[in-house]
mmCIF file of C-alpha atoms in Angstrom:
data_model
loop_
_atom_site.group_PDB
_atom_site.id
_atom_site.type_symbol
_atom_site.label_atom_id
_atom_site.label_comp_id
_atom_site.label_asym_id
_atom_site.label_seq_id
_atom_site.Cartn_x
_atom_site.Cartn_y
_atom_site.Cartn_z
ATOM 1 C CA UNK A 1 -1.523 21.945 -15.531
ATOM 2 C CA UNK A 2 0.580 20.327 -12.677
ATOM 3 C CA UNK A 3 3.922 20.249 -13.446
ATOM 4 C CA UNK A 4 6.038 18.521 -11.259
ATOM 5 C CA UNK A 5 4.151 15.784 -9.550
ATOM 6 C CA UNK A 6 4.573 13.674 -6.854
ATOM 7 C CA UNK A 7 2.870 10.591 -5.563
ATOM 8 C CA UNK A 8 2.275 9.609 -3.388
ATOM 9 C CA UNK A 9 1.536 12.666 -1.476
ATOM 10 C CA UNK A 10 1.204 10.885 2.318
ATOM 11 C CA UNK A 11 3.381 7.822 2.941
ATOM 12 C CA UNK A 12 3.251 5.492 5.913
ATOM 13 C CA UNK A 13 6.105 2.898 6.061
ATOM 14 C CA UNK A 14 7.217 0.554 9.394
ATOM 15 C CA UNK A 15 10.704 0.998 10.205
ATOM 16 C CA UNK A 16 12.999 -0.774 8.556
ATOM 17 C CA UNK A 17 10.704 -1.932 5.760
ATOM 18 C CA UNK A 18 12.101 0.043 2.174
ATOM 19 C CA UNK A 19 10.095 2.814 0.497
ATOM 20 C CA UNK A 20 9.622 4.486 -2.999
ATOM 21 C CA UNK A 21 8.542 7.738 -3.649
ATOM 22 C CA UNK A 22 7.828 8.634 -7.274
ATOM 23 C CA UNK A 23 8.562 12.322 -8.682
ATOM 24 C CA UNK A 24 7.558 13.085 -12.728
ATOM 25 C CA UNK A 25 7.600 15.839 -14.504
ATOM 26 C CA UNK A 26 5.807 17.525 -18.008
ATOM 27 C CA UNK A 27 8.720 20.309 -18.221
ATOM 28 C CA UNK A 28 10.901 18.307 -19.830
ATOM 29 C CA UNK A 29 13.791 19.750 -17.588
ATOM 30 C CA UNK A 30 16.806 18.022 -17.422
ATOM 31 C CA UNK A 31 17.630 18.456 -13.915
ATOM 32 C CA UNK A 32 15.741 16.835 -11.129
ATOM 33 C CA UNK A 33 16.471 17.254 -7.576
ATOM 34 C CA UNK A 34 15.277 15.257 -4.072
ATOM 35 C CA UNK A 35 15.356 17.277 -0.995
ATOM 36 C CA UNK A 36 14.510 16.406 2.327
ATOM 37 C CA UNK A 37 12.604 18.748 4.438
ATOM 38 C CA UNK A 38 11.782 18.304 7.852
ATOM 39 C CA UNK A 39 9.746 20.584 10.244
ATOM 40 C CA UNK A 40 10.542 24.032 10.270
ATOM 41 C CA UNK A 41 13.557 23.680 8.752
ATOM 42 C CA UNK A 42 14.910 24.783 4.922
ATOM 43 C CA UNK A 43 14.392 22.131 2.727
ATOM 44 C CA UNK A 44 18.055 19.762 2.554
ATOM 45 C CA UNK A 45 19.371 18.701 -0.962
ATOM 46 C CA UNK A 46 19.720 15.146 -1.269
ATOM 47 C CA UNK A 47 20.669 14.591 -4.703
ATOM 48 C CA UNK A 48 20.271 15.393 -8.333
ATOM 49 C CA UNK A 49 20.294 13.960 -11.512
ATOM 50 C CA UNK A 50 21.864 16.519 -14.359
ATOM 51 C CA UNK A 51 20.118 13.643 -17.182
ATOM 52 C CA UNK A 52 21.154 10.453 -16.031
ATOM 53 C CA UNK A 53 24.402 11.630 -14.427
ATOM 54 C CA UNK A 54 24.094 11.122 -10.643
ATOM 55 C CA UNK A 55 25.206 14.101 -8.063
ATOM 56 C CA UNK A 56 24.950 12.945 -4.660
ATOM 57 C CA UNK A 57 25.718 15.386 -1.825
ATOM 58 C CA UNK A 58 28.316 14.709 0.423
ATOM 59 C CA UNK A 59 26.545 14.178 3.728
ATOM 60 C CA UNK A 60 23.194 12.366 2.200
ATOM 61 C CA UNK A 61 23.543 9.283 4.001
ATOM 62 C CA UNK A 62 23.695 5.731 2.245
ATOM 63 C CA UNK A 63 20.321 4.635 3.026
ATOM 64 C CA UNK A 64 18.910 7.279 0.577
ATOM 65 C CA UNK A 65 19.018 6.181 -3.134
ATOM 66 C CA UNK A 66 17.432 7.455 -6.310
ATOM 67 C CA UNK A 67 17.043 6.430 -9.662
ATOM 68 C CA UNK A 68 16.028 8.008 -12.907
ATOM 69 C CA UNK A 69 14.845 5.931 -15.689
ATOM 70 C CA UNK A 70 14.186 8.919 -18.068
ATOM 71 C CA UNK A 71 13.780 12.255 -18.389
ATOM 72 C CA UNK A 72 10.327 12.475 -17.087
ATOM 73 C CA UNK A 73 10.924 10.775 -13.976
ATOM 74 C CA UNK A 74 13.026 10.392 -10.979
ATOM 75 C CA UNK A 75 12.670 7.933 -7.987
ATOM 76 C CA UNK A 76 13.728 7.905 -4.181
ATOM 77 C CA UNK A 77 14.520 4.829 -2.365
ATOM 78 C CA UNK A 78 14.764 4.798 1.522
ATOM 79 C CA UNK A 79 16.152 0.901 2.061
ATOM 80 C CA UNK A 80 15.486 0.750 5.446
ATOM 81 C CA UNK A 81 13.917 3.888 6.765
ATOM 82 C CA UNK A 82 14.557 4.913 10.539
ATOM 83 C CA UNK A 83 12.201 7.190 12.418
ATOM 84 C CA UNK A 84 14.795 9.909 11.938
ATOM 85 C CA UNK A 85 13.570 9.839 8.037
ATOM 86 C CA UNK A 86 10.058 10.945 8.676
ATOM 87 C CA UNK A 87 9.697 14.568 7.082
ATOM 88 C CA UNK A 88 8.231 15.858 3.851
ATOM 89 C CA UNK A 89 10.452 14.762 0.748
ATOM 90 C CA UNK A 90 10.437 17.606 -2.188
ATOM 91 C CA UNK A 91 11.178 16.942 -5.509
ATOM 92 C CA UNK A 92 12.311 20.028 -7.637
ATOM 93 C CA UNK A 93 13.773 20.872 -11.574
ATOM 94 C CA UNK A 94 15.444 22.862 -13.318
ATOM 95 C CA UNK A 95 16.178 22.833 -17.121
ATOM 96 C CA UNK A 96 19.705 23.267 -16.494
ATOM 97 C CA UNK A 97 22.582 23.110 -13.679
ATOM 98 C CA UNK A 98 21.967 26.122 -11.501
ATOM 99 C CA UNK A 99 24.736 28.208 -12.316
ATOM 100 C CA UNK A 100 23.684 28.411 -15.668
ATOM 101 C CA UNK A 101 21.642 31.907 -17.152
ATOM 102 C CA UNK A 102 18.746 29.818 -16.968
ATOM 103 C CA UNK A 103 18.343 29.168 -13.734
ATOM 104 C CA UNK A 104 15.220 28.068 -11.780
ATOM 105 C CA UNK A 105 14.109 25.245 -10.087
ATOM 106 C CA UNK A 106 10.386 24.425 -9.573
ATOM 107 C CA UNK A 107 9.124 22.249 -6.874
ATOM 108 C CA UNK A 108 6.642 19.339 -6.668
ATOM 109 C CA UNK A 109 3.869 19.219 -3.821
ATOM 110 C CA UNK A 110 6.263 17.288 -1.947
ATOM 111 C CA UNK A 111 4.913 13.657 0.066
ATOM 112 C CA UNK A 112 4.602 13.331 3.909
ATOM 113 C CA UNK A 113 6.366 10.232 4.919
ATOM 114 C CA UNK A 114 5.228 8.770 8.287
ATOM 115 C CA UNK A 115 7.808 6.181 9.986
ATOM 116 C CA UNK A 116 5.848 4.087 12.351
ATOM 117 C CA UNK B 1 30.705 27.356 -0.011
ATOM 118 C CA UNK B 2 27.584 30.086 -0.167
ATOM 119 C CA UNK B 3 26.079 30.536 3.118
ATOM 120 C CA UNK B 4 22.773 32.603 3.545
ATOM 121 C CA UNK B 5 21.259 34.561 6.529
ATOM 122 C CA UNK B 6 17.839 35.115 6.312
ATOM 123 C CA UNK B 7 16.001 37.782 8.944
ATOM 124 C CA UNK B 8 13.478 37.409 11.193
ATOM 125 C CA UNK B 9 12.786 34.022 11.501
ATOM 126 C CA UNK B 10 9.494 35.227 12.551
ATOM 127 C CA UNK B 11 7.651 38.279 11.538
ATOM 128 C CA UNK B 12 3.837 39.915 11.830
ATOM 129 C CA UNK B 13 2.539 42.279 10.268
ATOM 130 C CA UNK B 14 -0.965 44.214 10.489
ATOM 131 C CA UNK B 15 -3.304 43.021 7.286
ATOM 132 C CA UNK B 16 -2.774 46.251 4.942
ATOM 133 C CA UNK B 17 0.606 46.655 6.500
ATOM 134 C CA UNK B 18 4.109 45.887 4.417
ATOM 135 C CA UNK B 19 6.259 43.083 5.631
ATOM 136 C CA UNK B 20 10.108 42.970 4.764
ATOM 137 C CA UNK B 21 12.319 39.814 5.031
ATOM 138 C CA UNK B 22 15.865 40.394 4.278
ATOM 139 C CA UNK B 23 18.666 38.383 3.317
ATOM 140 C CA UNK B 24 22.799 37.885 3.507
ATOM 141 C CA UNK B 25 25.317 35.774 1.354
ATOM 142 C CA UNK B 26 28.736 35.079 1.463
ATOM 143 C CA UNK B 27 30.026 33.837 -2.293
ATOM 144 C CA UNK B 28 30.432 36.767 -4.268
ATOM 145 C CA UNK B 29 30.004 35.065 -7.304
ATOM 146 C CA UNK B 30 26.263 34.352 -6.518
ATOM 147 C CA UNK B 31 23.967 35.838 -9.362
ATOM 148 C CA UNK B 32 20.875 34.201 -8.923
ATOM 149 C CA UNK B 33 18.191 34.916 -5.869
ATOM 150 C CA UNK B 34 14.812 33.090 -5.826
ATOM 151 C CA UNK B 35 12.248 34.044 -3.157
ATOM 152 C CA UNK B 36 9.975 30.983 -2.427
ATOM 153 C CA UNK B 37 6.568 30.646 -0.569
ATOM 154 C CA UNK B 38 5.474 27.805 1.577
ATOM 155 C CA UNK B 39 1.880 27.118 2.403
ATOM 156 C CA UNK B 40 1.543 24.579 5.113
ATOM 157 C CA UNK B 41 1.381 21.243 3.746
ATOM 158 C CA UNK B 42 2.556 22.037 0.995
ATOM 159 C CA UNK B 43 5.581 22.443 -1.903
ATOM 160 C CA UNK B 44 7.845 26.173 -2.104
ATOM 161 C CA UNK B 45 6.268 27.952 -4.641
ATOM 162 C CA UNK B 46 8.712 30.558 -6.148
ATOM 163 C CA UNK B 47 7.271 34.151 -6.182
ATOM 164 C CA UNK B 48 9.689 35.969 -7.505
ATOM 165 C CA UNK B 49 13.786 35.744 -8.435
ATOM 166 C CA UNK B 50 16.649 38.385 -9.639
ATOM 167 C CA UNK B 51 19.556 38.031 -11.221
ATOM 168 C CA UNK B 52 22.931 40.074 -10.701
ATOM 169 C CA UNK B 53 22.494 42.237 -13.156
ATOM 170 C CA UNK B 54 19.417 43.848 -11.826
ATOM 171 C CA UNK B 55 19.096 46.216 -8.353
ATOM 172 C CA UNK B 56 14.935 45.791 -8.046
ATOM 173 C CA UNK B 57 12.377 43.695 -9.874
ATOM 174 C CA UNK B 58 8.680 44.123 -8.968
ATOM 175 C CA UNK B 59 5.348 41.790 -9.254
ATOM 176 C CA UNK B 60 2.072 43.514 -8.005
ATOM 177 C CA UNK B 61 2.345 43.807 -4.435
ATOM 178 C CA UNK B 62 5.854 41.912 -4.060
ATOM 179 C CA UNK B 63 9.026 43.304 -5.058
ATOM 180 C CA UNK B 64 12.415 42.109 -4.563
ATOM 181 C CA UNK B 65 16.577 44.112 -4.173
ATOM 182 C CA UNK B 66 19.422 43.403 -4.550
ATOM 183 C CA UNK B 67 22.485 45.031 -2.978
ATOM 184 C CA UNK B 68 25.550 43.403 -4.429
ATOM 185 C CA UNK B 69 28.015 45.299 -2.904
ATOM 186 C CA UNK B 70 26.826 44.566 0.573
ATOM 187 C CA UNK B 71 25.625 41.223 -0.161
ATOM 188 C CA UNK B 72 22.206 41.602 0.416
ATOM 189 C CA UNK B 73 18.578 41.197 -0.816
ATOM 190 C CA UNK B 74 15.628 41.375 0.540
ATOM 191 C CA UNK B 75 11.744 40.902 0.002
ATOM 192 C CA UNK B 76 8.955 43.570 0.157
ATOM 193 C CA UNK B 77 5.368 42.719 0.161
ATOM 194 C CA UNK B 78 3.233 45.645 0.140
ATOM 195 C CA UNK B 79 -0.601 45.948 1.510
ATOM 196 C CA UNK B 80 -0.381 42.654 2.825
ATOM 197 C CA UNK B 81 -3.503 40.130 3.082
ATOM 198 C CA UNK B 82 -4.154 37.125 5.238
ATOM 199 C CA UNK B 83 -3.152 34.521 1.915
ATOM 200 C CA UNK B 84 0.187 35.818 2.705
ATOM 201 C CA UNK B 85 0.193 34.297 5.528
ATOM 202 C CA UNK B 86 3.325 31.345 5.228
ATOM 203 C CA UNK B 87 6.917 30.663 5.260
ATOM 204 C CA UNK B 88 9.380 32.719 3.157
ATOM 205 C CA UNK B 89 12.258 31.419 1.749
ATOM 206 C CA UNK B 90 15.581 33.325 0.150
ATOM 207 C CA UNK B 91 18.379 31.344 -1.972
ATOM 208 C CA UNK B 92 21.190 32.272 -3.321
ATOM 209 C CA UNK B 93 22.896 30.318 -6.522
ATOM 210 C CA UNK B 94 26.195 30.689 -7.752
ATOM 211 C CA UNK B 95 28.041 29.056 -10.955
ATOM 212 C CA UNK B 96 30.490 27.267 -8.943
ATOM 213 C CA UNK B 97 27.730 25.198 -7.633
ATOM 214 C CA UNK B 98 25.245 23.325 -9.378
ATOM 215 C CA UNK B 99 22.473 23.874 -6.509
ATOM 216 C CA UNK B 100 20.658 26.522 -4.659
ATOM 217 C CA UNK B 101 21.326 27.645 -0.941
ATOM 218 C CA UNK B 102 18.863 28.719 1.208
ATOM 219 C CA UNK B 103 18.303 30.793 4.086
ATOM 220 C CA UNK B 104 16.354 28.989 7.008
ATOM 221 C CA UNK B 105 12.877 30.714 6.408
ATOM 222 C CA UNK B 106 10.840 33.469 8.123
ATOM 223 C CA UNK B 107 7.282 32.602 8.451
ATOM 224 C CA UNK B 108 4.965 35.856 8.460
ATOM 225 C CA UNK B 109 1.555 35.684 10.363
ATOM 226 C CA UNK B 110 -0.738 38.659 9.139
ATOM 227 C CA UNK B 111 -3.186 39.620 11.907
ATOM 228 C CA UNK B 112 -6.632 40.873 10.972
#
């Protein structure tokens, strides 16, 4: 039934040492989106892929990468994570572009990431 | 770019009581306003949305307007019940962005 998935759900890295989080999906969508949400805050877009063409937002800093390999899933790379990256990373999709009369992006559980 | 103001940050409400959350955004052009729920823990689940063309769309006990003139929507949740307990999240989308704004959250605590 789940349909955007995330794993893992909790995530313990050491600082410095580079991270993966996996996001997939069974909508078939063909936007995917990686926002970072940290406590009590709104959730912060990252990026998004629109298929395999990369949006990244102006102010996501360098240390944040993603990658998408195909339309069911979408990865995000922390290369050398800092304790200022510990928060809850959501993944989200959409079918199309927001903007578009089709509109709505659905969110994954989301995974904890712990920077020791 | 769209900015949205979301009111209170903080709200409770009696159990059987109604709880409102409203909303504010700037970009005209927006015509597309989810309302997401956030368990603790866990992923925003969306509740309910409306689009531009529409003043009021309802779902059971939650119902959702839209005021474009003034620029504002808001969320009603009628006799409320402790699972409704969370944070509350509006957005706002419009076509000249290919993302969704959102306000910073009001998290409603229903008291028994």
């Amino acid at each position: 039934d789940a349909m955007v998935i995330q794993n893992p759900r909790y995530q313990v890295t050491q600082f410095g040492k580079p991270v993966t989080l996996s996001c997939s999906q069974t909508l078939n969508h063909n936007v995917m989106y990686w926002y970072q949400q940290k406590s009590s805050q709104a959730p912060k877009l990252l990026f998004h892929y629109y298929d395999k063409d990369f949006n990244n937002e102006a102010d996501t800093p360098d240390n944040f990468q993603s990658r998408r390999p195909n339309t069911s899933f979408c990865f995000l790379d922390i290369r050398s994570p800092g304790l200022g990256d510990a928060a809850m990373y959501l993944c989200a999709t959409s079918r199309e572009l927001m903007g578009t009369s089709t509109d709505t992006q659905y969110f994954g559980p989301g995974t904890r990431l712990t920077v020791l | 770019g769209e900015n949205v103001e979301q009111h209170p940050s903080t709200l409770s409400v009696q159990e059987g009581d109604s709880a409102v959350i409203k909303c504010t955004y700037s970009d005209s052009a927006s015509n597309y306003f989810p309302w997401y729920k956030q368990e603790l823990g866990k992923g925003p689940q969306l509740i309910i949305d409306i689009r531009s063309n529409v003043g009021e769309k309802k779902d059971q006990r939650i119902a959702v307007t839209l005021n474009k003139t003034a620029k504002h929507f808001s969320l009603h949740i009628t006799e409320t019940q402790p699972e409704d307990s969370a944070v509350y999240f509006c957005a706002a989308s419009s076509p000249r962005d290919d993302k969704i704004i959102f306000g910073k959250g009001t998290r409603l605590h229903i008291l028994p």
